[in-house]
Amino acid sequence: MSHELLARTFDQWSRDGRGASMEQEHGDVVGQVLAQMGVRAGEQILDLGCGNGWATRRLAKLAAGVQALGLDIAPEMIAEAERLHSLTIRARYAVGAFERIDAPEGKFSRVFSMEALYYAVDLDAALREILRVLKPGGTADIVLDYFTDNSCTSCWASRTGVPMHFLSTAQWCAAFERAGFTPVIARRVVDSRGPGDPAQFQPSACYPDWATWKSVREAGSLWIRATKPKPI
């Protein structure tokens, strides 16, 4: 896996319009997570793997004065985010890698990521970098559909041609703990819309048939909340 491969792949996804489809597919789960995060006025939030910035913009609307930064490895995704930006919110977007975040230590109150962290070229380095840019007591809220406990996602790396970290819930929690986070809490979030209408289902590389789509949706997303400990 390389940053260059990721940038080429997600630039192509941007040209194919896949950035826009992410909000439709994941918007309900993200809404549930955001509603439970308890974001306060004036917080600064980092959105890792922001794509076209749809979740970044939602984060920026959670409370008065919230500032949100969307970071993505793909320049064309960031260009799309800039085109979709609203001047009524405090959000901005930047090209960058998870392992090298251009921000000082303790910059952010929160780090959020939806369906992106498993693309990290060096996962342990990315988690250490997330820890670095968080304030003491700050939280990382990471949401993933690709994990071993959701077995029907196992084909995603081979079907997309992008190497990905396929870990269990326990392995994800252990990785955050190795990086220095504590406590680390994992839970499932199930889309309240259910799998939808089978008659409207359209097969894709990751969802070749209705049974696969239904199984993934019913298994739910993995939400990891990891806290940067405060000094004793």
XYZ file of C-alpha atoms in Angstrom:
232
model
C 0.000 0.000 0.000
C 1.225 3.514 -0.775
C -0.072 7.038 -0.468
C 0.304 7.426 -4.236
C -1.949 4.427 -4.899
C -4.543 5.752 -2.480
C -4.489 9.217 -4.055
C -4.878 7.787 -7.585
C -7.695 5.482 -6.510
C -9.711 8.100 -4.654
C -9.127 10.720 -7.338
C -10.741 8.255 -9.751
C -13.562 7.641 -7.297
C -14.130 11.392 -7.203
C -14.331 11.511 -11.003
C -16.763 8.584 -10.910
C -19.041 10.455 -8.478
C -18.503 8.050 -5.604
C -17.839 10.861 -3.151
C -21.437 11.966 -3.445
C -22.797 8.446 -2.846
C -21.031 8.125 0.519
C -23.424 10.475 2.276
C -26.451 8.563 1.027
C -24.973 5.224 2.100
C -23.558 6.264 5.480
C -25.464 9.392 6.449
C -27.868 7.716 8.881
C -25.122 5.973 10.884
C -23.017 9.145 10.959
C -26.059 11.091 12.165
C -26.537 8.645 15.031
C -22.885 8.912 16.060
C -22.765 12.702 15.818
C -25.882 12.977 17.973
C -24.106 11.068 20.767
C -20.733 12.798 20.589
C -21.789 15.775 22.712
C -19.859 18.360 20.702
C -19.643 21.708 22.494
C -19.471 25.252 21.166
C -16.121 26.344 19.810
C -14.528 22.910 19.544
C -12.043 22.123 16.784
C -12.637 18.806 15.019
C -10.543 16.869 12.498
C -12.343 14.684 9.941
C -9.924 12.050 8.637
C -10.555 10.709 5.144
C -13.181 13.350 4.488
C -13.774 12.615 0.793
C -15.978 15.364 -0.607
C -16.373 16.843 2.870
C -19.975 15.862 3.561
C -19.280 14.738 7.147
C -16.915 17.678 7.723
C -19.756 20.056 6.951
C -22.095 18.186 9.279
C -19.508 18.328 12.049
C -19.153 22.094 11.606
C -22.903 22.526 12.176
C -23.066 20.642 15.488
C -22.600 23.662 17.762
C -21.892 27.374 17.587
C -18.351 28.278 16.617
C -17.251 24.721 15.853
C -14.327 24.591 13.420
C -13.892 21.451 11.320
C -10.954 20.437 9.146
C -11.400 17.713 6.537
C -8.239 15.835 5.557
C -7.963 13.497 2.564
C -5.114 11.988 0.555
C -6.874 12.610 -2.785
C -6.511 16.116 -4.270
C -9.620 15.708 -6.427
C -11.743 14.793 -3.409
C -10.504 17.937 -1.650
C -11.238 20.022 -4.754
C -14.780 18.628 -4.733
C -15.115 19.459 -1.037
C -14.065 23.034 -1.776
C -16.682 23.287 -4.525
C -19.397 22.057 -2.158
C -18.322 24.256 0.746
C -20.823 26.547 2.449
C -19.677 29.976 3.595
C -22.156 29.761 6.476
C -20.001 27.276 8.411
C -16.437 27.142 9.704
C -14.997 24.274 7.682
C -11.910 23.904 5.569
C -10.215 21.080 3.705
C -6.640 19.951 3.102
C -4.724 17.250 1.258
C -2.684 15.080 3.597
C -1.851 11.624 4.923
C -3.073 10.153 8.194
C 0.502 9.506 9.287
C 1.591 13.148 8.811
C -1.096 15.559 9.983
C -0.073 19.185 9.519
C -1.223 20.407 12.922
C 0.455 21.148 16.258
C 0.211 18.807 19.219
C -3.101 19.096 21.068
C -4.808 21.084 18.290
C -8.150 19.251 18.197
C -10.808 18.413 20.765
C -12.015 15.547 18.589
C -11.005 13.427 15.641
C -13.752 11.833 13.555
C -13.494 9.357 10.688
C -16.071 7.438 8.665
C -15.025 4.451 6.561
C -11.425 5.600 6.112
C -8.953 4.601 8.824
C -8.492 1.063 7.493
C -6.810 2.641 4.433
C -3.898 3.941 6.523
C -0.566 2.985 4.970
C 0.940 2.609 8.468
C -1.905 2.087 10.915
C 0.172 2.284 14.103
C 1.789 5.530 12.932
C -1.628 6.955 12.021
C -3.015 6.157 15.472
C -0.006 7.758 17.165
C -0.524 10.846 15.022
C -4.205 11.026 15.960
C -3.170 10.834 19.607
C -0.605 13.605 19.081
C -3.024 16.128 17.576
C -5.736 15.534 20.187
C -5.971 17.575 23.358
C -5.641 15.601 26.610
C -9.126 14.268 27.295
C -10.026 14.577 23.613
C -11.735 11.725 21.798
C -11.353 9.898 18.513
C -14.664 8.646 17.110
C -13.894 6.179 14.335
C -16.627 4.396 12.373
C -15.907 1.378 10.146
C -17.900 -1.145 8.139
C -14.875 -3.213 7.053
C -13.956 -5.473 9.993
C -13.789 -9.221 10.467
C -16.913 -9.429 12.637
C -18.830 -8.152 9.589
C -17.724 -11.137 7.500
C -19.465 -10.224 4.242
C -17.094 -7.280 3.847
C -14.071 -9.584 3.568
C -13.980 -9.291 -0.243
C -13.680 -5.496 -0.316
C -9.889 -5.217 -0.632
C -9.690 -7.684 -3.517
C -12.684 -6.198 -5.319
C -11.529 -2.580 -5.021
C -7.829 -3.270 -5.592
C -6.900 -1.227 -2.524
C -5.034 -2.845 0.401
C -6.968 -2.401 3.648
C -6.534 -3.373 7.307
C -9.069 -6.145 8.006
C -9.167 -6.377 11.799
C -11.571 -7.705 14.399
C -13.213 -5.456 16.957
C -10.742 -6.700 19.572
C -7.792 -6.030 17.261
C -8.969 -2.487 16.537
C -9.308 -1.780 20.251
C -5.871 -3.256 20.930
C -4.329 -1.061 18.224
C -5.753 2.087 19.829
C -4.548 0.959 23.244
C -1.017 0.338 21.886
C -0.989 3.899 20.590
C -1.731 5.195 24.100
C -5.511 5.701 24.137
C -7.533 4.822 27.230
C -10.319 4.040 27.636
C -11.224 2.488 24.282
C -14.890 1.593 23.846
C -16.413 -0.295 20.893
C -20.063 -0.604 19.958
C -22.216 -1.301 16.906
C -24.422 1.232 15.125
C -27.122 -0.134 12.801
C -28.627 2.036 10.070
C -32.161 2.904 11.166
C -33.381 2.684 7.558
C -32.654 -1.031 7.389
C -31.433 -2.621 4.159
C -34.142 -0.932 2.071
C -36.245 -2.236 -0.794
C -34.818 -5.292 -2.593
C -36.446 -4.123 -5.826
C -34.272 -1.012 -5.809
C -31.010 -2.798 -5.034
C -28.232 -2.366 -7.603
C -25.232 -4.734 -7.464
C -21.720 -3.301 -7.139
C -18.189 -4.593 -6.642
C -18.548 -4.704 -2.860
C -22.217 -5.728 -2.857
C -22.590 -8.311 -5.631
C -26.037 -9.455 -4.493
C -28.909 -8.494 -2.193
C -27.980 -11.084 0.452
C -24.523 -9.537 0.869
C -25.918 -6.005 1.085
C -28.554 -7.080 3.627
C -26.021 -8.934 5.775
C -23.606 -5.977 5.900
C -26.369 -3.524 6.765
C -27.801 -5.725 9.499
C -24.366 -6.360 11.039
C -23.968 -2.622 11.529
C -20.968 -0.310 11.657
C -18.223 -0.550 14.256
C -17.920 2.668 16.275
C -14.740 3.004 18.307
C -14.486 5.826 20.836
C -10.921 6.240 22.086
C -9.836 8.904 24.583
C -6.450 10.563 24.956
C -5.692 10.350 28.675
C -5.075 13.470 30.699
C -1.770 13.819 32.534
C -1.878 12.487 36.088
